[in-house]
mmCIF file of C-alpha atoms and ligand atoms in Angstrom:
data_model
loop_
_atom_site.group_PDB
_atom_site.id
_atom_site.type_symbol
_atom_site.label_atom_id
_atom_site.label_comp_id
_atom_site.label_asym_id
_atom_site.label_seq_id
_atom_site.Cartn_x
_atom_site.Cartn_y
_atom_site.Cartn_z
ATOM 1 C CA MET J 1 -47.896 -42.582 -9.683
ATOM 2 C CA SER J 2 -47.414 -43.177 -13.168
ATOM 3 C CA LEU J 3 -44.875 -41.747 -15.536
ATOM 4 C CA VAL J 4 -44.885 -41.547 -19.264
ATOM 5 C CA LEU J 5 -42.434 -40.542 -21.933
ATOM 6 C CA VAL J 6 -44.626 -39.049 -25.024
ATOM 7 C CA LEU J 7 -43.174 -38.865 -28.024
ATOM 8 C CA ASN J 8 -43.959 -37.263 -31.386
ATOM 9 C CA SER J 9 -41.630 -38.442 -34.253
ATOM 10 C CA GLY J 10 -41.762 -36.306 -37.456
ATOM 11 C CA SER J 11 -39.489 -37.196 -40.643
ATOM 12 C CA SER J 12 -36.540 -35.114 -39.305
ATOM 13 C CA SER J 13 -37.418 -34.427 -35.607
ATOM 14 C CA ILE J 14 -38.476 -36.083 -32.141
ATOM 15 C CA LYS J 15 -40.567 -33.843 -29.905
ATOM 16 C CA TYR J 16 -40.741 -35.410 -26.138
ATOM 17 C CA GLN J 17 -42.275 -34.857 -22.789
ATOM 18 C CA LEU J 18 -41.992 -36.853 -19.723
ATOM 19 C CA LEU J 19 -44.858 -36.119 -17.533
ATOM 20 C CA SER J 20 -47.369 -37.939 -14.957
ATOM 21 C CA PRO J 21 -51.049 -37.639 -15.754
ATOM 22 C CA GLU J 22 -51.846 -37.241 -12.334
ATOM 23 C CA ALA J 23 -49.344 -34.272 -11.809
ATOM 24 C CA ASP J 24 -49.762 -30.797 -13.142
ATOM 25 C CA GLY J 25 -47.313 -29.979 -16.065
ATOM 26 C CA PRO J 26 -44.505 -31.985 -17.274
ATOM 27 C CA GLN J 27 -41.060 -33.022 -15.746
ATOM 28 C CA ALA J 28 -39.247 -32.286 -18.849
ATOM 29 C CA THR J 29 -39.838 -31.334 -22.900
ATOM 30 C CA GLY J 30 -37.732 -31.313 -25.281
ATOM 31 C CA LEU J 31 -37.190 -31.146 -29.234
ATOM 32 C CA VAL J 32 -34.667 -32.715 -31.376
ATOM 33 C CA GLU J 33 -34.397 -31.473 -35.028
ATOM 34 C CA ARG J 34 -32.981 -31.666 -38.330
ATOM 35 C CA ILE J 35 -32.129 -35.594 -37.810
ATOM 36 C CA GLY J 36 -30.376 -36.594 -40.722
ATOM 37 C CA GLN J 37 -29.581 -33.223 -42.072
ATOM 38 C CA GLY J 38 -26.195 -32.466 -40.999
ATOM 39 C CA SER J 39 -26.612 -29.546 -38.654
ATOM 40 C CA GLY J 40 -28.916 -31.141 -35.916
ATOM 41 C CA ARG J 41 -30.131 -29.550 -32.642
ATOM 42 C CA ILE J 42 -31.738 -30.749 -29.221
ATOM 43 C CA ARG J 43 -33.454 -28.136 -27.038
ATOM 44 C CA HIS J 44 -34.049 -29.767 -23.636
ATOM 45 C CA GLU J 45 -35.904 -28.313 -20.736
ATOM 46 C CA GLY J 46 -35.693 -29.996 -17.389
ATOM 47 C CA PRO J 47 -35.178 -29.252 -13.676
ATOM 48 C CA GLY J 48 -32.370 -27.086 -14.691
ATOM 49 C CA GLY J 49 -33.818 -24.796 -17.232
ATOM 50 C CA PRO J 50 -33.233 -24.967 -20.956
ATOM 51 C CA VAL J 51 -30.255 -26.361 -22.453
ATOM 52 C CA VAL J 52 -29.375 -26.417 -26.228
ATOM 53 C CA GLN J 53 -26.744 -28.698 -27.975
ATOM 54 C CA GLU J 54 -25.897 -28.561 -31.555
ATOM 55 C CA LEU J 55 -24.451 -31.620 -33.223
ATOM 56 C CA ASP J 56 -24.669 -33.958 -36.255
ATOM 57 C CA ILE J 57 -27.564 -36.567 -35.730
ATOM 58 C CA ALA J 58 -27.689 -39.262 -38.111
ATOM 59 C CA ASP J 59 -30.937 -41.031 -37.669
ATOM 60 C CA HIS J 60 -34.019 -41.467 -35.045
ATOM 61 C CA GLU J 61 -31.949 -43.854 -33.072
ATOM 62 C CA ALA J 62 -28.946 -41.326 -32.721
ATOM 63 C CA GLY J 63 -31.737 -38.844 -31.899
ATOM 64 C CA MET J 64 -33.128 -41.151 -29.269
ATOM 65 C CA ARG J 65 -29.784 -42.088 -27.882
ATOM 66 C CA LEU J 66 -29.290 -37.932 -27.815
ATOM 67 C CA VAL J 67 -32.317 -37.767 -25.596
ATOM 68 C CA LEU J 68 -31.352 -40.498 -23.251
ATOM 69 C CA ASP J 69 -27.815 -38.717 -22.643
ATOM 70 C CA THR J 70 -29.667 -35.276 -22.346
ATOM 71 C CA PHE J 71 -31.641 -36.460 -19.572
ATOM 72 C CA ALA J 72 -28.821 -38.255 -17.997
ATOM 73 C CA GLU J 73 -26.467 -35.426 -18.029
ATOM 74 C CA HIS J 74 -29.510 -32.281 -17.506
ATOM 75 C CA GLY J 75 -32.150 -34.385 -15.543
ATOM 76 C CA PRO J 76 -34.568 -35.475 -14.489
ATOM 77 C CA GLN J 77 -33.214 -38.964 -14.035
ATOM 78 C CA LEU J 78 -34.846 -41.228 -16.680
ATOM 79 C CA ASP J 79 -34.906 -44.686 -15.290
ATOM 80 C CA ALA J 80 -36.848 -47.456 -17.488
ATOM 81 C CA SER J 81 -37.765 -49.298 -14.457
ATOM 82 C CA THR J 82 -39.754 -46.160 -13.414
ATOM 83 C CA LEU J 83 -41.571 -45.358 -16.827
ATOM 84 C CA THR J 84 -45.200 -46.780 -16.927
ATOM 85 C CA ALA J 85 -45.284 -46.346 -20.755
ATOM 86 C CA VAL J 86 -44.165 -44.683 -23.577
ATOM 87 C CA GLY J 87 -46.845 -42.933 -25.774
ATOM 88 C CA HIS J 88 -46.356 -42.784 -29.163
ATOM 89 C CA ARG J 89 -48.273 -40.027 -31.363
ATOM 90 C CA VAL J 90 -49.450 -41.797 -34.914
ATOM 91 C CA VAL J 91 -50.926 -40.027 -37.434
ATOM 92 C CA GLN J 92 -52.755 -42.426 -39.538
ATOM 93 C CA GLY J 93 -54.609 -45.298 -37.800
ATOM 94 C CA GLY J 94 -56.694 -45.551 -40.609
ATOM 95 C CA ASP J 95 -60.025 -48.029 -40.061
ATOM 96 C CA LEU J 96 -57.821 -50.428 -38.217
ATOM 97 C CA PHE J 97 -57.603 -48.419 -34.773
ATOM 98 C CA THR J 98 -60.649 -47.189 -33.043
ATOM 99 C CA GLY J 99 -58.479 -46.515 -29.868
ATOM 100 C CA PRO J 100 -54.675 -46.517 -28.224
ATOM 101 C CA VAL J 101 -52.955 -49.904 -28.797
ATOM 102 C CA ARG J 102 -49.974 -51.405 -26.945
ATOM 103 C CA ILE J 103 -47.492 -51.894 -29.578
ATOM 104 C CA ASP J 104 -46.086 -55.193 -30.763
ATOM 105 C CA ASP J 105 -44.516 -56.307 -34.196
ATOM 106 C CA ASP J 106 -48.190 -56.948 -35.684
ATOM 107 C CA VAL J 107 -49.277 -53.168 -34.595
ATOM 108 C CA VAL J 108 -46.042 -51.882 -36.395
ATOM 109 C CA ALA J 109 -46.997 -54.216 -39.594
ATOM 110 C CA GLN J 110 -50.124 -52.227 -39.726
ATOM 111 C CA ILE J 111 -48.708 -48.647 -39.141
ATOM 112 C CA ASP J 112 -46.774 -49.605 -41.982
ATOM 113 C CA GLU J 113 -49.620 -50.819 -44.184
ATOM 114 C CA LEU J 114 -51.282 -47.738 -43.547
ATOM 115 C CA SER J 115 -48.659 -45.521 -44.709
ATOM 116 C CA PRO J 116 -49.666 -45.092 -47.974
ATOM 117 C CA LEU J 117 -52.467 -42.675 -46.562
ATOM 118 C CA ALA J 118 -50.068 -41.003 -44.439
ATOM 119 C CA PRO J 119 -46.633 -41.218 -46.748
ATOM 120 C CA LEU J 120 -44.651 -38.352 -44.773
ATOM 121 C CA HIS J 121 -45.969 -39.096 -41.464
ATOM 122 C CA ASN J 122 -46.830 -42.931 -40.435
ATOM 123 C CA PRO J 123 -43.050 -43.679 -41.809
ATOM 124 C CA ALA J 124 -41.549 -40.842 -39.524
ATOM 125 C CA ASN J 125 -43.803 -42.359 -36.708
ATOM 126 C CA LEU J 126 -42.386 -45.733 -37.388
ATOM 127 C CA SER J 127 -38.847 -44.688 -37.133
ATOM 128 C CA GLY J 128 -39.486 -43.055 -33.743
ATOM 129 C CA ILE J 129 -41.303 -46.347 -32.651
ATOM 130 C CA HIS J 130 -38.378 -48.158 -33.748
ATOM 131 C CA ALA J 131 -35.864 -46.205 -32.040
ATOM 132 C CA ALA J 132 -37.574 -45.966 -28.643
ATOM 133 C CA ARG J 133 -38.310 -49.729 -28.543
ATOM 134 C CA THR J 134 -34.582 -50.368 -29.078
ATOM 135 C CA ALA J 135 -33.812 -47.761 -26.366
ATOM 136 C CA PHE J 136 -36.801 -49.117 -23.938
ATOM 137 C CA PRO J 137 -37.062 -52.898 -24.591
ATOM 138 C CA ASP J 138 -38.855 -53.792 -21.197
ATOM 139 C CA VAL J 139 -40.889 -50.817 -21.220
ATOM 140 C CA PRO J 140 -44.682 -50.937 -22.642
ATOM 141 C CA HIS J 141 -44.953 -48.777 -25.891
ATOM 142 C CA VAL J 142 -48.529 -47.534 -26.984
ATOM 143 C CA ALA J 143 -49.544 -45.970 -30.026
ATOM 144 C CA VAL J 144 -52.122 -43.248 -29.783
ATOM 145 C CA PHE J 145 -53.720 -42.175 -33.125
ATOM 146 C CA ASP J 146 -54.781 -39.230 -34.246
ATOM 147 C CA THR J 147 -57.603 -40.445 -36.358
ATOM 148 C CA SER J 148 -58.977 -42.969 -33.657
ATOM 149 C CA PHE J 149 -61.279 -40.494 -31.934
ATOM 150 C CA HIS J 150 -63.107 -39.956 -35.442
ATOM 151 C CA GLN J 151 -63.833 -43.595 -35.921
ATOM 152 C CA THR J 152 -67.443 -43.081 -34.190
ATOM 153 C CA MET J 153 -68.248 -41.192 -37.145
ATOM 154 C CA PRO J 154 -71.250 -42.877 -39.081
ATOM 155 C CA PRO J 155 -70.786 -43.898 -42.652
ATOM 156 C CA ALA J 156 -73.000 -40.723 -43.752
ATOM 157 C CA ALA J 157 -70.350 -38.493 -42.691
ATOM 158 C CA TYR J 158 -67.347 -40.451 -43.292
ATOM 159 C CA THR J 159 -68.125 -41.908 -46.745
ATOM 160 C CA TYR J 160 -66.992 -39.753 -50.075
ATOM 161 C CA ALA J 161 -69.558 -39.777 -52.866
ATOM 162 C CA LEU J 162 -67.074 -41.619 -55.112
ATOM 163 C CA ASP J 163 -67.219 -45.120 -56.799
ATOM 164 C CA ARG J 164 -67.644 -47.527 -54.204
ATOM 165 C CA GLN J 165 -65.003 -50.315 -55.549
ATOM 166 C CA VAL J 166 -62.087 -47.316 -56.192
ATOM 167 C CA ALA J 167 -62.893 -46.129 -52.530
ATOM 168 C CA ALA J 168 -62.712 -49.480 -51.077
ATOM 169 C CA GLU J 169 -59.615 -50.686 -52.960
ATOM 170 C CA HIS J 170 -57.448 -47.423 -52.107
ATOM 171 C CA ARG J 171 -59.145 -47.083 -48.427
ATOM 172 C CA ILE J 172 -60.480 -43.734 -49.421
ATOM 173 C CA ARG J 173 -62.822 -42.187 -46.818
ATOM 174 C CA ARG J 174 -62.765 -39.214 -44.311
ATOM 175 C CA TYR J 175 -60.576 -40.571 -41.309
ATOM 176 C CA GLY J 176 -60.035 -36.853 -39.469
ATOM 177 C CA ALA J 177 -56.959 -35.742 -37.845
ATOM 178 C CA HIS J 178 -55.947 -33.870 -34.581
ATOM 179 C CA GLY J 179 -58.541 -36.432 -32.882
ATOM 180 C CA THR J 180 -56.267 -36.395 -29.816
ATOM 181 C CA SER J 181 -56.868 -32.903 -29.207
ATOM 182 C CA HIS J 182 -60.501 -33.187 -30.160
ATOM 183 C CA ARG J 183 -61.332 -35.765 -27.610
ATOM 184 C CA TYR J 184 -58.954 -33.944 -24.786
ATOM 185 C CA VAL J 185 -60.672 -30.655 -25.208
ATOM 186 C CA SER J 186 -64.371 -32.057 -25.609
ATOM 187 C CA ARG J 187 -64.112 -34.066 -22.180
ATOM 188 C CA ALA J 188 -62.277 -31.169 -20.638
ATOM 189 C CA VAL J 189 -65.228 -29.102 -21.376
ATOM 190 C CA ALA J 190 -67.656 -31.285 -19.511
ATOM 191 C CA GLU J 191 -65.643 -31.409 -16.781
ATOM 192 C CA PHE J 192 -64.941 -27.555 -16.510
ATOM 193 C CA LEU J 193 -68.686 -27.107 -17.064
ATOM 194 C CA GLY J 194 -69.475 -29.804 -14.368
ATOM 195 C CA ARG J 195 -71.868 -31.836 -16.858
ATOM 196 C CA ASP J 196 -71.599 -35.270 -17.685
ATOM 197 C CA VAL J 197 -69.765 -35.641 -21.223
ATOM 198 C CA ALA J 198 -72.591 -38.042 -22.192
ATOM 199 C CA GLU J 199 -75.116 -35.449 -22.492
ATOM 200 C CA LEU J 200 -73.188 -32.734 -23.965
ATOM 201 C CA ASN J 201 -73.192 -31.823 -27.592
ATOM 202 C CA THR J 202 -70.044 -29.801 -28.571
ATOM 203 C CA ILE J 203 -68.654 -28.147 -31.509
ATOM 204 C CA VAL J 204 -64.643 -27.670 -31.141
ATOM 205 C CA LEU J 205 -62.713 -25.581 -33.337
ATOM 206 C CA HIS J 206 -58.879 -26.662 -32.986
ATOM 207 C CA LEU J 207 -57.368 -23.743 -34.606
ATOM 208 C CA GLY J 208 -53.516 -23.626 -34.826
ATOM 209 C CA ASN J 209 -51.107 -23.709 -37.683
ATOM 210 C CA GLY J 210 -53.202 -26.832 -38.926
ATOM 211 C CA ALA J 211 -57.033 -26.390 -38.139
ATOM 212 C CA SER J 212 -59.950 -28.582 -37.718
ATOM 213 C CA ALA J 213 -63.568 -28.371 -36.515
ATOM 214 C CA SER J 214 -65.435 -31.590 -35.204
ATOM 215 C CA ALA J 215 -69.126 -32.315 -34.065
ATOM 216 C CA VAL J 216 -69.152 -34.131 -30.812
ATOM 217 C CA ARG J 217 -72.414 -35.937 -29.447
ATOM 218 C CA GLY J 218 -72.226 -37.045 -25.910
ATOM 219 C CA GLY J 219 -68.499 -37.445 -26.091
ATOM 220 C CA GLU J 220 -68.189 -39.229 -29.291
ATOM 221 C CA CYS J 221 -67.240 -37.710 -32.634
ATOM 222 C CA ILE J 222 -69.960 -37.636 -35.253
ATOM 223 C CA ASP J 223 -68.289 -35.369 -38.044
ATOM 224 C CA THR J 224 -65.018 -33.615 -38.500
ATOM 225 C CA SER J 225 -63.338 -31.272 -41.129
ATOM 226 C CA MET J 226 -60.289 -33.044 -42.067
ATOM 227 C CA GLY J 227 -60.661 -35.806 -44.702
ATOM 228 C CA MET J 228 -58.689 -38.614 -45.779
ATOM 229 C CA THR J 229 -55.592 -36.354 -45.099
ATOM 230 C CA PRO J 230 -55.234 -33.295 -42.746
ATOM 231 C CA LEU J 231 -55.571 -31.084 -46.294
ATOM 232 C CA ALA J 232 -59.492 -30.891 -46.189
ATOM 233 C CA GLY J 233 -61.950 -28.545 -44.386
ATOM 234 C CA LEU J 234 -60.826 -25.140 -42.340
ATOM 235 C CA VAL J 235 -58.342 -22.746 -44.105
ATOM 236 C CA MET J 236 -54.730 -23.063 -42.392
ATOM 237 C CA GLY J 237 -51.557 -21.716 -42.400
ATOM 238 C CA THR J 238 -50.385 -22.794 -45.598
ATOM 239 C CA ARG J 239 -53.100 -25.366 -46.570
ATOM 240 C CA THR J 240 -56.134 -24.866 -48.523
ATOM 241 C CA GLY J 241 -58.855 -26.584 -46.612
ATOM 242 C CA ASP J 242 -61.912 -27.594 -48.961
ATOM 243 C CA ILE J 243 -61.367 -27.007 -52.430
ATOM 244 C CA ASP J 244 -63.058 -27.819 -55.801
ATOM 245 C CA PRO J 245 -61.214 -31.161 -56.597
ATOM 246 C CA ALA J 246 -61.390 -29.687 -60.325
ATOM 247 C CA VAL J 247 -59.124 -27.348 -59.701
ATOM 248 C CA LEU J 248 -56.552 -29.864 -59.568
ATOM 249 C CA LEU J 249 -57.546 -31.514 -63.114
ATOM 250 C CA HIS J 250 -57.876 -27.954 -64.343
ATOM 251 C CA LEU J 251 -54.146 -26.966 -63.451
ATOM 252 C CA ALA J 252 -52.816 -30.425 -64.663
ATOM 253 C CA ARG J 253 -54.461 -29.863 -67.779
ATOM 254 C CA THR J 254 -53.813 -26.018 -68.596
ATOM 255 C CA ALA J 255 -50.748 -25.299 -66.524
ATOM 256 C CA GLY J 256 -48.709 -28.726 -66.578
ATOM 257 C CA TYR J 257 -48.920 -29.087 -62.611
ATOM 258 C CA ASP J 258 -47.632 -32.621 -61.711
ATOM 259 C CA THR J 259 -48.563 -34.182 -58.320
ATOM 260 C CA GLN J 260 -45.331 -33.135 -56.672
ATOM 261 C CA ALA J 261 -46.160 -29.510 -57.901
ATOM 262 C CA LEU J 262 -49.814 -29.682 -56.848
ATOM 263 C CA ASP J 263 -48.755 -31.382 -53.420
ATOM 264 C CA ASP J 264 -46.620 -28.389 -52.765
ATOM 265 C CA LEU J 265 -49.227 -25.834 -54.020
ATOM 266 C CA LEU J 266 -52.087 -27.082 -51.812
ATOM 267 C CA ASN J 267 -50.256 -28.103 -48.481
ATOM 268 C CA ARG J 268 -47.333 -25.587 -48.412
ATOM 269 C CA ARG J 269 -48.154 -22.294 -50.387
ATOM 270 C CA SER J 270 -51.801 -21.818 -49.860
ATOM 271 C CA GLY J 271 -54.156 -21.159 -46.930
ATOM 272 C CA MET J 272 -52.934 -17.875 -45.157
ATOM 273 C CA LEU J 273 -49.529 -17.657 -46.658
ATOM 274 C CA GLY J 274 -51.144 -17.909 -50.236
ATOM 275 C CA LEU J 275 -53.920 -15.271 -49.245
ATOM 276 C CA ALA J 276 -52.048 -13.057 -47.131
ATOM 277 C CA GLY J 277 -48.371 -13.672 -47.451
ATOM 278 C CA HIS J 278 -48.061 -14.508 -43.756
ATOM 279 C CA THR J 279 -48.610 -17.834 -41.946
ATOM 280 C CA ASP J 280 -48.838 -16.313 -38.516
ATOM 281 C CA MET J 281 -52.131 -14.780 -37.540
ATOM 282 C CA ARG J 282 -50.518 -12.246 -35.818
ATOM 283 C CA ASP J 283 -48.680 -11.047 -38.801
ATOM 284 C CA VAL J 284 -52.154 -11.196 -40.512
ATOM 285 C CA HIS J 285 -53.710 -8.967 -38.158
ATOM 286 C CA ALA J 286 -50.721 -6.355 -38.325
ATOM 287 C CA ALA J 287 -51.097 -6.553 -42.163
ATOM 288 C CA VAL J 288 -54.864 -5.917 -41.977
ATOM 289 C CA GLU J 289 -54.132 -2.940 -39.573
ATOM 290 C CA ALA J 290 -51.896 -1.461 -41.995
ATOM 291 C CA GLY J 291 -54.419 -1.477 -44.334
ATOM 292 C CA ASP J 292 -53.604 -4.593 -46.627
ATOM 293 C CA GLU J 293 -56.341 -5.532 -48.648
ATOM 294 C CA ASP J 294 -55.233 -8.969 -49.470
ATOM 295 C CA ALA J 295 -55.015 -9.715 -45.553
ATOM 296 C CA ARG J 296 -58.618 -8.243 -44.781
ATOM 297 C CA THR J 297 -59.788 -10.545 -47.513
ATOM 298 C CA ALA J 298 -57.519 -13.616 -46.257
ATOM 299 C CA LEU J 299 -59.242 -13.110 -42.554
ATOM 300 C CA ASP J 300 -62.585 -13.037 -44.077
ATOM 301 C CA VAL J 301 -62.170 -16.335 -45.968
ATOM 302 C CA TYR J 302 -60.811 -17.620 -42.610
ATOM 303 C CA HIS J 303 -63.869 -16.661 -40.688
ATOM 304 C CA HIS J 304 -66.321 -17.322 -43.437
ATOM 305 C CA ARG J 305 -65.295 -21.153 -43.621
ATOM 306 C CA ILE J 306 -65.169 -21.781 -39.813
ATOM 307 C CA ARG J 307 -68.876 -20.170 -39.498
ATOM 308 C CA GLY J 308 -69.949 -22.444 -42.178
ATOM 309 C CA TYR J 309 -68.883 -25.453 -40.572
ATOM 310 C CA VAL J 310 -70.293 -24.345 -37.194
ATOM 311 C CA GLY J 311 -73.623 -24.094 -39.146
ATOM 312 C CA GLN J 312 -73.145 -27.644 -40.599
ATOM 313 C CA TYR J 313 -72.545 -28.925 -37.149
ATOM 314 C CA MET J 314 -75.344 -27.254 -35.523
ATOM 315 C CA ALA J 315 -77.517 -28.934 -38.184
ATOM 316 C CA HIS J 316 -75.949 -32.404 -37.415
ATOM 317 C CA LEU J 317 -75.915 -32.141 -33.728
ATOM 318 C CA GLY J 318 -79.611 -30.652 -33.353
ATOM 319 C CA ARG J 319 -78.820 -29.172 -30.318
ATOM 320 C CA VAL J 320 -75.602 -27.278 -29.171
ATOM 321 C CA ASP J 321 -74.627 -26.907 -25.742
ATOM 322 C CA ALA J 322 -71.155 -25.775 -25.865
ATOM 323 C CA ILE J 323 -68.533 -23.977 -28.750
ATOM 324 C CA VAL J 324 -64.988 -24.516 -27.824
ATOM 325 C CA PHE J 325 -61.917 -22.804 -29.207
ATOM 326 C CA THR J 326 -58.496 -24.405 -28.833
ATOM 327 C CA ALA J 327 -55.053 -24.443 -29.951
ATOM 328 C CA GLY J 328 -52.609 -21.450 -31.003
ATOM 329 C CA ILE J 329 -55.187 -19.269 -32.466
ATOM 330 C CA GLY J 330 -58.103 -20.690 -30.744
ATOM 331 C CA GLU J 331 -56.499 -19.910 -27.444
ATOM 332 C CA ASN J 332 -55.132 -16.510 -28.279
ATOM 333 C CA ASP J 333 -56.658 -14.813 -30.990
ATOM 334 C CA GLU J 334 -59.882 -12.642 -29.387
ATOM 335 C CA VAL J 335 -60.189 -11.186 -33.219
ATOM 336 C CA VAL J 336 -60.669 -14.641 -34.790
ATOM 337 C CA ARG J 337 -62.770 -15.777 -31.930
ATOM 338 C CA ALA J 338 -65.104 -12.858 -32.398
ATOM 339 C CA GLY J 339 -65.209 -12.851 -36.309
ATOM 340 C CA ALA J 340 -65.658 -16.508 -36.368
ATOM 341 C CA LEU J 341 -68.771 -16.465 -34.676
ATOM 342 C CA ALA J 342 -70.242 -12.685 -35.879
ATOM 343 C CA GLY J 343 -73.831 -12.857 -37.060
ATOM 344 C CA LEU J 344 -74.771 -16.000 -35.278
ATOM 345 C CA GLU J 345 -76.710 -14.417 -32.475
ATOM 346 C CA HIS J 346 -80.048 -15.596 -33.985
ATOM 347 C CA TYR J 347 -78.925 -18.987 -33.010
ATOM 348 C CA GLY J 348 -78.043 -18.075 -29.523
ATOM 349 C CA ILE J 349 -74.434 -17.787 -30.130
ATOM 350 C CA VAL J 350 -72.897 -14.692 -28.712
ATOM 351 C CA VAL J 351 -69.363 -13.544 -27.812
ATOM 352 C CA ASP J 352 -68.950 -11.133 -24.901
ATOM 353 C CA PRO J 353 -66.370 -8.538 -25.844
ATOM 354 C CA GLU J 354 -64.995 -8.117 -22.295
ATOM 355 C CA ARG J 355 -64.843 -12.128 -21.341
ATOM 356 C CA ASN J 356 -62.996 -12.803 -25.102
ATOM 357 C CA ALA J 357 -60.299 -10.281 -24.344
ATOM 358 C CA GLY J 358 -57.063 -11.453 -24.358
ATOM 359 C CA ARG J 359 -55.004 -14.761 -24.242
ATOM 360 C CA LYS J 360 -56.499 -17.637 -22.239
ATOM 361 C CA LYS J 361 -54.181 -19.971 -20.346
ATOM 362 C CA ALA J 362 -57.281 -21.913 -18.774
ATOM 363 C CA PRO J 363 -60.497 -22.939 -19.827
ATOM 364 C CA THR J 364 -62.817 -19.525 -19.932
ATOM 365 C CA VAL J 365 -66.393 -18.967 -20.706
ATOM 366 C CA ILE J 366 -66.662 -16.339 -23.468
ATOM 367 C CA SER J 367 -70.488 -16.052 -23.643
ATOM 368 C CA PRO J 368 -72.372 -13.802 -21.763
ATOM 369 C CA ASP J 369 -74.401 -15.339 -18.672
ATOM 370 C CA GLY J 370 -77.545 -17.167 -19.851
ATOM 371 C CA ALA J 371 -76.630 -17.545 -23.467
ATOM 372 C CA ALA J 372 -78.196 -20.734 -25.197
ATOM 373 C CA VAL J 373 -74.927 -21.775 -26.153
ATOM 374 C CA THR J 374 -71.754 -21.663 -24.014
ATOM 375 C CA VAL J 375 -68.636 -20.273 -25.818
ATOM 376 C CA LEU J 376 -65.413 -21.272 -24.432
ATOM 377 C CA VAL J 377 -61.775 -21.352 -24.679
ATOM 378 C CA VAL J 378 -60.086 -24.653 -23.728
ATOM 379 C CA PRO J 379 -56.308 -24.745 -23.893
ATOM 380 C CA THR J 380 -55.443 -27.982 -25.730
ATOM 381 C CA ASN J 381 -53.016 -30.557 -24.256
ATOM 382 C CA GLU J 382 -52.459 -33.462 -26.394
ATOM 383 C CA GLU J 383 -49.163 -34.869 -24.658
ATOM 384 C CA LEU J 384 -51.198 -35.196 -21.306
ATOM 385 C CA GLU J 385 -54.302 -36.819 -23.342
ATOM 386 C CA ILE J 386 -51.501 -39.279 -24.960
ATOM 387 C CA ALA J 387 -50.056 -40.077 -21.654
ATOM 388 C CA ARG J 388 -53.628 -40.684 -19.973
ATOM 389 C CA GLN J 389 -54.358 -43.042 -22.836
ATOM 390 C CA ALA J 390 -51.144 -45.201 -22.643
ATOM 391 C CA VAL J 391 -51.568 -45.355 -18.857
ATOM 392 C CA GLU J 392 -55.249 -46.854 -19.447
ATOM 393 C CA VAL J 393 -53.973 -48.916 -21.860
ATOM 394 C CA VAL J 394 -50.849 -50.472 -19.739
ATOM 395 C CA ALA J 395 -53.922 -50.768 -16.723
ATOM 396 C CA ALA J 396 -56.286 -52.606 -18.953
HETATM 397 P P1 AMP A 401 -50.250 -24.458 -32.821
HETATM 398 O O1 AMP A 401 -50.164 -25.146 -34.338
HETATM 399 O O2 AMP A 401 -51.589 -24.740 -32.215
HETATM 400 O O3 AMP A 401 -49.127 -24.402 -32.270
HETATM 401 O O4 AMP A 401 -50.585 -22.696 -33.254
HETATM 402 C C1 AMP A 401 -49.436 -21.794 -33.845
HETATM 403 C C2 AMP A 401 -50.402 -20.747 -34.705
HETATM 404 O O5 AMP A 401 -51.094 -20.186 -33.503
HETATM 405 C C3 AMP A 401 -49.506 -19.674 -35.224
HETATM 406 O O6 AMP A 401 -49.091 -20.207 -36.123
HETATM 407 C C4 AMP A 401 -50.295 -18.436 -34.821
HETATM 408 O O7 AMP A 401 -50.856 -18.176 -36.099
HETATM 409 C C5 AMP A 401 -50.944 -18.695 -33.728
HETATM 410 N N1 AMP A 401 -50.713 -17.955 -32.444
HETATM 411 C C6 AMP A 401 -49.920 -17.850 -31.539
HETATM 412 N N2 AMP A 401 -50.054 -17.009 -30.792
HETATM 413 C C7 AMP A 401 -50.670 -16.053 -30.995
HETATM 414 C C8 AMP A 401 -51.283 -15.128 -30.429
HETATM 415 N N3 AMP A 401 -50.962 -14.361 -29.452
HETATM 416 N N4 AMP A 401 -52.411 -14.416 -31.421
HETATM 417 C C9 AMP A 401 -52.688 -14.891 -32.530
HETATM 418 N N5 AMP A 401 -52.678 -16.255 -32.950
HETATM 419 C C10 AMP A 401 -51.573 -16.441 -32.154
#
């Protein structure tokens, strides 16, 4: 049986899972937080249940050492000789990476070269890669990119109508994100329905704190809602999603917004937070029930945007077999699932209220029997997908 340590390194955190893709569930999960911020913390959940330790964690290398010490003390035993691979989530692979790759110094240099496209994420991913390669010098390390599933998009879908030379010089185009989730879910749907993925046309709605939609034809992505960065597309917890770019010019010219202020407004103060005052969809629903008009409008905007993307992807796919909800909101929120697809009955898209009710921990059909389009909820599992891809790269 193969064994993979999956790492997702942020600017001040390392999220990890130890798992075997052939077994059910991870052997251990954990999160190192507030790296380099004075009051660090690790939460580790292994065979003995959760343990939490608070201590100063200087940098990612110290964080990695802490992870290893925690495994040694609380289990399971993590012996480098039993690891098939370390799988790293990398946010931006640009047009350089169409699939997962074994990490060597050239790959590290390429990920670094793409940092201007993901200035917060790629350098953080590289810190994690560096720390893990130091900790496990003899284990294969594999990079799995958030963007690579979307590399099958045709030029018509990924090209912005921008001056071609400017776009080429600055690598400006649609790359998409959440690709690991979109790939996992589009394959899991085919498996659940007992269909060949090559025959299935699917719209995947990944609705979490970040949110994205993708159109998948025969297992290949043909369009996605996130753009050069994860700011485009659907309304998110704190991000605008699609917006007229002239709004930025307007704010810069008339209100003195600089790039930092615009970044903060669009990425951190907008979306459901900006509209309703809450990032968590459960709080938005509570506010709607309490009669809050702003929250009602926010939810309407959220649904309207999703429905628009569904329509767009129906047009691009031609025939849609399945529409799939996933991630925190998609898996748990029956109000959003019903609201986002309301009014699409004429297209054969219907959500059955009884089947839709409640949170879904396993793949579930929520459309009525015999509906033209099968609507489902399929829980995503990005760590499992990263582990599978890492094993495939090592085996190849
Ligand atoms: P994710 O980014 O996939 O972890 O999703 C996180 C988001 O899922 C939270 O911000 C909530 O808005 C949403 N969420 C989680 N649980 C529920 C629930 N039971 N009902 C509605 N939304 C939920």
